[in-house]
């Protein structure tokens, strides 16, 4: 896969413009020379104004930190999106069914489709969840699926994020900025809206309220507090949904029910969109030393008096080692073939596979099982010999700590860099909401590797973001 | 929408810390001016120490420094993060409180506070000496005014506004009462009608610390008199830093909360008691019962209002 | 046998506590080996408590107290009729899948010295488990003081008492004579000292799990002839034919009619009778008596 030229989302191999990009190409051609540089500097100003909060909340010291934004939108056609979203919906339904099964009768283990050890001895497996009946049978309500494209019809899922995926506020702010920057381009294209996300989030959360909650359940967002790097997003989403933004000490459990302390006394809480990790959620059940959580919260959940979103223990479904079984999981629960591809993954604990990996490391991507953010990762084709040797040694020392995949030729999109437009590699994280129905926001967050040739799109590694347009028919 | 007890608390303290930063700047300005004009040996140091007494940080200062000179005191009051009342600590605390309730305040309020903190934290303390100190103190006051302006011009007149206002009034009342108490002895009636040079200097200090030295002239059209000064800072409702103004404003603010929530709480009673101390009385009565005792009781009752508020409205 | 149980325990939240939360696993259920005739629990705030089934099938209470002052006392009184089933409980509805109890925890890591000899053994599971019970004793107690190893196929020694066992063990472990009453004394996530019965049960469970046999930790009461023991802990292992079977590795026998089963879980941590936040100085046992009912 690494040998072939990357898929250019804008141009056909013969240089002609692909249909979804036709309007954009015309518009780009009309722009006077100085238009893009101007837009780029306007974008920064808009973000500082719109998202001054990005800059300030991003760090505790108050230093400026803006994630680079690229002014050229990434465009996906309606037909492409239909295919993609069908695949995503299939995936999140299967993963929720998997979670239900794993925390009940474990039929998939009994059937020998996933190894028992992989689930039962996994740190991400949460035994306290056994037998619990979540509202609507949903465990993972808010999901981000990391997808890369390698061809016109070839989409690969790199990773499912079922714990507390972040970045959705960037998706919303990118759209807001784009509408201000290029209203004419926006006007000429029929772009599916993303602004409905907060309302859909609210509806999703309402739909999973516990039985006794009434028609207008009280929803809160639970944040670790202002020093958390995603605090801006927490407060942004609470604000957009019209929900209270709470910290642990704002909530308490009384009679097995959850309340928040308000100026007029205790107010019952029905649904908690929590952005605190499982371990810190409740010092009575989980980490005893947690100062962030709410004592008794988990048992109130167990008693059916409150809904936690996402449920604790969803991490077992996005574990990097469980990932390789997702196609089997889809088949087992839905009786369908997986619509989206899984990236083939090599298991280093297997001697034969390990030896092959070590011999071909220069063409492979090595990831730490529990790593994230692009750290602890080797991209073979762009690595030095020394780096390759280091990772070989690491794999030999702890083969179970790494998964290895072929280097995917991530698709490229036109990107404004160094006073010109050039192709850069991108990925895509669509955001999915699962409640009484599956709601997928058209588009998602496109991350772009701004360095030429780079395949690492993480913002911590020099990546930026783009607005993602899904065209309507 | 219902308000979290913590949000109410954060709004209260956000405003309270902004007010305190301004008051500290004003106190430091007075201490600095007095120390410049003091001709007596050790006089400068005494002024600075009594100024710190008014801010209730003299003990914390003594624990860190042997000698109270302009530079050490200025640094301690402006920049020392160990001093919970330094301008540094106040601005930081105000911003932290604001950040926790980012969605309950307007972006103008946030930007004003955030910019104040970012600019302040860029300042190198070693660069601030002499005339530069006065300039910086002026800047602190301006930032406080700007924040108040941003708030008054943009915030919804709801419970959040009331909690925020309450914080300012409590802090200001406390500050004025402490300034008066620091120099109460120069305000006591005595046999001689005319104050000496030293008295005039002390009176000026009191008035300046309350930003009242010019408005006093407008109001009384008279030279400085001890009785007038006490009357102005305690009983004149026209004076926006007087005890009566603060107590009444506090009581009005709490009445607004009672209206919004449809219920009177223990803090309303506490605020009424505070008002009663300064309503329907005169300086003569206060002097007869003892100015120092009066001020101490006022400070105590003022604190009590805060305590009652935190119970009534579920602050932590 | 009808057994009357009286149990008082307490925690003292630190002064100034705004909100104290307590989680109780103090409600036995009727099943194969026992029938709960009467059971009453009392503590401040219990009327308002949430009662629900935990992840392991136990009945749990969640109790809270606002601004608690001083000691919070829990009193438990009840009568349980027990039957000797040679430890066989069978399958009970509403429980999690047995495989769950293969999960290794911090406390059930398993000792290779104990289970190593049974790896790949072709002996039937029941025999392995009985031998495992003996192996735990051998490993934890030096030979001369150890109880007679249980001969294959024979009935375990039913007359051994907990008091006798503790006496035997005195001086050999760090635990003292009142060790059995300390089962509940643990501090949140970190168990302060592993009491004797717990240690035996954990070793047995760890070894069974290492052999791919589901095994769980059980807390309960023991009506001891010597009268000194009351709170106790043992293990249960799963056999595909018989279901759950009890093993008491400390007493080297399968639970008898002296055992009253309270709760089961992955290990001592998940089955603490009383857990609290904040915990203060920990759980204190104020009084306990477990004796044949009149």
Short mmCIF file of C-alpha atoms in Angstrom, two decimals, chain C:
data_model
loop_
_atom_site.label_atom_id
_atom_site.label_comp_id
_atom_site.label_asym_id
_atom_site.label_seq_id
_atom_site.Cartn_x
_atom_site.Cartn_y
_atom_site.Cartn_z
CA UNK C 1 -28.79 -25.77 62.06
CA UNK C 2 -30.40 -22.48 63.07
CA UNK C 3 -27.83 -19.78 63.65
CA UNK C 4 -28.48 -16.45 65.33
CA UNK C 5 -26.26 -13.62 64.19
CA UNK C 6 -25.65 -10.33 65.85
CA UNK C 7 -23.12 -7.98 64.33
CA UNK C 8 -22.32 -4.35 65.13
CA UNK C 9 -19.77 -2.36 63.22
CA UNK C 10 -19.06 1.30 62.74
CA UNK C 11 -17.12 3.98 60.98
CA UNK C 12 -16.36 7.47 62.19
CA UNK C 13 -16.20 10.05 59.42
CA UNK C 14 -13.63 12.76 60.14
CA UNK C 15 -14.99 15.90 61.81
CA UNK C 16 -16.33 18.42 59.32
CA UNK C 17 -17.46 15.79 56.81
CA UNK C 18 -20.22 17.28 54.69
CA UNK C 19 -21.41 14.11 53.10
CA UNK C 20 -20.62 10.52 54.07
CA UNK C 21 -21.39 7.62 51.74
CA UNK C 22 -21.52 3.99 52.87
CA UNK C 23 -21.90 0.85 50.87
CA UNK C 24 -23.12 -2.24 52.72
CA UNK C 25 -22.78 -5.87 51.74
CA UNK C 26 -24.47 -7.23 54.82
CA UNK C 27 -27.56 -8.95 53.46
CA UNK C 28 -27.39 -12.74 53.05
CA UNK C 29 -29.57 -14.45 50.48
CA UNK C 30 -31.36 -17.79 50.72
CA UNK C 31 -29.95 -20.49 48.50
CA UNK C 32 -28.79 -24.08 48.37
CA UNK C 33 -26.98 -24.12 51.71
CA UNK C 34 -29.01 -21.68 53.72
CA UNK C 35 -32.42 -20.14 54.29
CA UNK C 36 -32.61 -16.67 55.76
CA UNK C 37 -35.40 -16.80 58.37
CA UNK C 38 -35.15 -13.27 59.55
CA UNK C 39 -32.75 -10.45 58.90
CA UNK C 40 -32.78 -6.89 60.09
CA UNK C 41 -30.31 -4.15 59.60
CA UNK C 42 -30.25 -0.80 61.28
CA UNK C 43 -28.23 2.36 60.89
CA UNK C 44 -28.89 6.07 60.54
CA UNK C 45 -30.10 6.90 57.03
CA UNK C 46 -31.03 3.33 56.11
CA UNK C 47 -34.69 4.20 55.50
CA UNK C 48 -33.61 6.41 52.66
CA UNK C 49 -31.03 3.96 51.28
CA UNK C 50 -30.89 2.60 47.75
CA UNK C 51 -31.09 -1.19 47.64
CA UNK C 52 -29.94 -2.96 44.50
CA UNK C 53 -28.02 -5.95 43.19
CA UNK C 54 -24.32 -5.45 42.63
CA UNK C 55 -22.22 -6.81 39.75
CA UNK C 56 -21.69 -10.14 41.54
CA UNK C 57 -25.30 -10.80 42.46
CA UNK C 58 -25.16 -9.56 46.06
CA UNK C 59 -27.72 -7.31 47.69
CA UNK C 60 -26.11 -3.97 48.31
CA UNK C 61 -27.28 -0.92 50.22
CA UNK C 62 -26.05 2.59 49.55
CA UNK C 63 -26.54 4.80 52.58
CA UNK C 64 -25.65 8.44 53.02
CA UNK C 65 -25.47 10.86 55.90
CA UNK C 66 -25.25 14.63 55.65
CA UNK C 67 -22.96 16.27 58.17
CA UNK C 68 -22.57 13.11 60.28
CA UNK C 69 -21.58 13.67 63.86
CA UNK C 70 -19.39 11.07 65.49
CA UNK C 71 -19.58 7.36 65.01
CA UNK C 72 -22.04 5.76 62.58
CA UNK C 73 -23.10 2.36 63.89
CA UNK C 74 -24.52 -0.45 61.78
CA UNK C 75 -26.38 -3.19 63.60
CA UNK C 76 -27.28 -6.48 61.99
CA UNK C 77 -29.51 -9.15 63.58
CA UNK C 78 -30.82 -12.29 61.99
CA UNK C 79 -31.48 -15.98 62.04
CA UNK C 80 -30.32 -18.25 59.25
CA UNK C 81 -31.15 -21.93 58.88
CA UNK C 82 -28.19 -23.78 57.33
CA UNK C 83 -27.95 -27.16 55.63
CA UNK C 84 -24.80 -29.15 55.04
CA UNK C 85 -24.57 -29.76 51.28
CA UNK C 86 -20.90 -30.64 51.26
CA UNK C 87 -20.37 -27.14 49.95
CA UNK C 88 -22.32 -27.65 46.75
CA UNK C 89 -24.34 -24.57 45.83
CA UNK C 90 -25.13 -25.42 42.25
CA UNK C 91 -26.14 -22.78 39.75
CA UNK C 92 -28.01 -19.77 40.93
CA UNK C 93 -30.00 -17.52 38.63
CA UNK C 94 -29.15 -13.83 38.34
CA UNK C 95 -25.46 -14.28 38.86
CA UNK C 96 -22.81 -13.16 36.41
CA UNK C 97 -21.33 -15.75 34.07
CA UNK C 98 -18.89 -18.00 35.94
CA UNK C 99 -16.09 -17.08 33.52
CA UNK C 100 -16.03 -13.60 35.08
CA UNK C 101 -14.37 -15.19 38.08
CA UNK C 102 -11.32 -16.08 36.06
CA UNK C 103 -10.26 -12.47 36.14
CA UNK C 104 -7.02 -11.99 38.03
CA UNK C 105 -6.95 -9.10 40.48
CA UNK C 106 -4.24 -7.49 42.54
CA UNK C 107 -5.15 -9.76 45.45
CA UNK C 108 -5.48 -12.99 43.46
CA UNK C 109 -2.27 -13.13 41.47
CA UNK C 110 -1.79 -16.84 42.24
CA UNK C 111 1.36 -18.52 43.43
CA UNK C 112 3.13 -20.76 40.92
CA UNK C 113 4.40 -22.91 43.82
CA UNK C 114 0.82 -23.77 44.65
CA UNK C 115 -0.77 -24.27 41.25
CA UNK C 116 2.31 -25.29 39.24
CA UNK C 117 1.95 -28.97 40.05
CA UNK C 118 -1.61 -29.06 38.68
CA UNK C 119 -0.89 -27.48 35.33
CA UNK C 120 -2.05 -29.77 32.55
CA UNK C 121 -3.26 -32.29 35.14
CA UNK C 122 -5.74 -34.79 33.78
CA UNK C 123 -7.35 -35.41 37.17
CA UNK C 124 -10.96 -34.27 37.31
CA UNK C 125 -11.63 -30.72 38.37
CA UNK C 126 -13.15 -31.64 41.71
CA UNK C 127 -10.09 -33.58 42.76
CA UNK C 128 -7.80 -30.81 41.59
CA UNK C 129 -9.70 -28.35 43.74
CA UNK C 130 -9.48 -30.53 46.85
CA UNK C 131 -5.78 -31.01 46.33
CA UNK C 132 -5.36 -27.33 45.68
CA UNK C 133 -6.94 -26.63 49.05
CA UNK C 134 -4.36 -28.85 50.71
CA UNK C 135 -1.56 -27.28 48.69
CA UNK C 136 -2.55 -23.82 49.94
CA UNK C 137 -2.19 -25.06 53.50
CA UNK C 138 1.18 -26.61 52.77
CA UNK C 139 2.41 -23.42 51.24
CA UNK C 140 1.17 -21.09 53.95
CA UNK C 141 1.88 -23.20 57.04
CA UNK C 142 5.18 -24.98 57.72
CA UNK C 143 4.87 -28.71 57.66
CA UNK C 144 4.99 -29.60 61.34
CA UNK C 145 2.16 -27.25 62.21
CA UNK C 146 0.01 -27.97 59.18
CA UNK C 147 -3.16 -29.92 59.36
CA UNK C 148 -3.08 -33.40 57.98
CA UNK C 149 -3.30 -33.18 54.22
CA UNK C 150 -6.68 -34.32 53.04
CA UNK C 151 -6.36 -37.82 51.59
CA UNK C 152 -7.71 -38.10 48.11
CA UNK C 153 -11.43 -38.82 48.00
CA UNK C 154 -11.90 -38.87 51.75
CA UNK C 155 -14.08 -36.51 53.72
CA UNK C 156 -12.27 -33.50 55.06
CA UNK C 157 -11.91 -33.24 58.79
CA UNK C 158 -15.17 -31.72 59.88
CA UNK C 159 -14.28 -31.15 63.48
CA UNK C 160 -11.56 -28.59 62.94
CA UNK C 161 -12.49 -25.25 64.44
CA UNK C 162 -11.48 -21.78 63.43
CA UNK C 163 -10.30 -21.04 66.94
CA UNK C 164 -8.13 -24.10 66.87
CA UNK C 165 -6.76 -23.09 63.51
CA UNK C 166 -5.93 -19.60 64.63
CA UNK C 167 -4.23 -20.96 67.72
CA UNK C 168 -2.17 -23.22 65.57
CA UNK C 169 -1.13 -20.38 63.37
CA UNK C 170 -0.24 -17.94 66.07
CA UNK C 171 3.30 -16.79 65.83
CA UNK C 172 3.61 -18.10 62.30
CA UNK C 173 1.98 -15.20 60.58
CA UNK C 174 1.89 -11.52 61.29
CA UNK C 175 -1.77 -11.81 62.20
CA UNK C 176 -2.90 -12.14 65.79
CA UNK C 177 -5.61 -14.19 67.46
CA UNK C 178 -8.42 -11.79 66.66
CA UNK C 179 -7.60 -11.95 63.01
CA UNK C 180 -10.99 -13.25 61.98
CA UNK C 181 -12.73 -10.16 63.17
CA UNK C 182 -10.55 -8.02 60.97
CA UNK C 183 -11.98 -9.20 57.72
CA UNK C 184 -13.84 -5.97 57.35
CA UNK C 185 -10.97 -3.76 58.35
CA UNK C 186 -9.55 -2.49 55.17
CA UNK C 187 -8.92 0.95 53.89
CA UNK C 188 -10.71 1.69 50.69
CA UNK C 189 -8.78 0.42 47.73
CA UNK C 190 -5.75 -0.73 49.66
CA UNK C 191 -6.13 -3.60 52.04
CA UNK C 192 -4.18 -2.72 55.15
CA UNK C 193 -3.38 -6.18 56.38
CA UNK C 194 -4.50 -9.37 54.85
CA UNK C 195 -6.26 -11.28 57.52
CA UNK C 196 -5.62 -14.94 57.77
CA UNK C 197 -8.79 -16.34 56.26
CA UNK C 198 -8.51 -13.86 53.42
CA UNK C 199 -4.98 -14.90 52.69
CA UNK C 200 -5.99 -18.54 52.43
CA UNK C 201 -8.96 -17.74 50.24
CA UNK C 202 -6.96 -15.45 47.95
CA UNK C 203 -4.24 -18.04 47.48
CA UNK C 204 -6.79 -20.67 46.64
CA UNK C 205 -8.65 -18.40 44.24
CA UNK C 206 -5.48 -17.16 42.57
CA UNK C 207 -4.32 -20.72 42.02
CA UNK C 208 -7.69 -21.88 40.68
CA UNK C 209 -7.86 -18.95 38.26
CA UNK C 210 -4.35 -19.65 37.09
CA UNK C 211 -5.61 -23.14 36.24
CA UNK C 212 -8.45 -21.56 34.27
CA UNK C 213 -11.06 -22.51 36.88
CA UNK C 214 -13.56 -19.79 37.87
CA UNK C 215 -13.20 -19.09 41.58
CA UNK C 216 -14.72 -16.42 43.78
CA UNK C 217 -14.23 -14.94 47.19
CA UNK C 218 -16.93 -15.35 49.82
CA UNK C 219 -17.48 -13.44 53.03
CA UNK C 220 -19.68 -14.82 55.74
CA UNK C 221 -20.16 -15.79 59.33
CA UNK C 222 -18.88 -18.89 61.06
CA UNK C 223 -20.68 -20.41 64.01
CA UNK C 224 -17.56 -21.72 65.65
CA UNK C 225 -17.60 -24.31 68.39
CA UNK C 226 -14.86 -22.50 70.21
CA UNK C 227 -17.00 -19.40 70.03
CA UNK C 228 -14.12 -17.11 69.09
CA UNK C 229 -14.61 -16.82 65.36
CA UNK C 230 -17.47 -15.07 63.71
CA UNK C 231 -16.56 -13.18 60.54
CA UNK C 232 -14.97 -15.46 58.03
CA UNK C 233 -13.89 -15.72 54.42
CA UNK C 234 -13.57 -18.65 52.09
CA UNK C 235 -13.75 -19.49 48.40
CA UNK C 236 -16.06 -21.03 45.83
CA UNK C 237 -14.96 -22.67 42.61
CA UNK C 238 -16.99 -23.59 39.58
CA UNK C 239 -17.45 -27.04 38.19
CA UNK C 240 -19.33 -27.50 34.94
CA UNK C 241 -21.30 -30.45 36.33
CA UNK C 242 -22.02 -29.36 39.89
CA UNK C 243 -21.99 -25.60 39.62
CA UNK C 244 -20.48 -23.56 42.43
CA UNK C 245 -18.79 -25.48 45.25
CA UNK C 246 -17.47 -23.97 48.46
CA UNK C 247 -13.92 -24.52 49.71
CA UNK C 248 -12.66 -23.25 53.04
CA UNK C 249 -8.89 -23.46 52.65
CA UNK C 250 -8.15 -22.17 56.11
CA UNK C 251 -10.22 -24.86 57.77
CA UNK C 252 -9.40 -27.38 55.04
CA UNK C 253 -13.00 -28.36 54.44
CA UNK C 254 -16.00 -27.61 52.32
CA UNK C 255 -18.40 -25.18 54.02
CA UNK C 256 -20.58 -26.91 56.58
CA UNK C 257 -23.75 -25.91 58.35
CA UNK C 258 -21.56 -23.68 60.48
CA UNK C 259 -20.95 -21.39 57.52
CA UNK C 260 -23.39 -18.57 56.77
CA UNK C 261 -22.81 -17.04 53.36
CA UNK C 262 -23.02 -13.25 53.11
CA UNK C 263 -21.58 -12.05 49.82
CA UNK C 264 -19.35 -13.16 46.96
CA UNK C 265 -17.04 -11.29 44.61
CA UNK C 266 -13.70 -11.21 42.84
CA UNK C 267 -11.71 -10.76 46.05
CA UNK C 268 -11.83 -9.23 49.52
CA UNK C 269 -11.78 -5.77 48.02
CA UNK C 270 -15.02 -6.21 46.10
CA UNK C 271 -16.80 -7.89 49.01
CA UNK C 272 -16.06 -5.60 51.92
CA UNK C 273 -19.11 -5.67 54.22
CA UNK C 274 -18.83 -1.92 54.79
CA UNK C 275 -17.13 0.56 52.54
CA UNK C 276 -17.24 4.30 53.09
CA UNK C 277 -16.06 7.65 51.76
CA UNK C 278 -14.61 9.30 53.71
CA UNK C 279 -13.43 6.38 55.74
CA UNK C 280 -11.86 8.15 58.71
CA UNK C 281 -9.89 5.67 60.75
CA UNK C 282 -11.54 2.67 59.14
CA UNK C 283 -14.20 0.17 60.02
CA UNK C 284 -14.45 -0.93 63.64
CA UNK C 285 -16.16 -4.06 64.84
CA UNK C 286 -18.07 -3.18 67.97
CA UNK C 287 -19.52 -6.56 68.65
CA UNK C 288 -20.29 -9.84 67.00
CA UNK C 289 -21.86 -13.09 68.03
CA UNK C 290 -22.74 -16.05 65.85
CA UNK C 291 -24.27 -18.93 67.76
CA UNK C 292 -26.85 -21.72 67.44
CA UNK C 293 -30.27 -20.13 67.78
CA UNK C 294 -32.48 -21.10 70.68
#
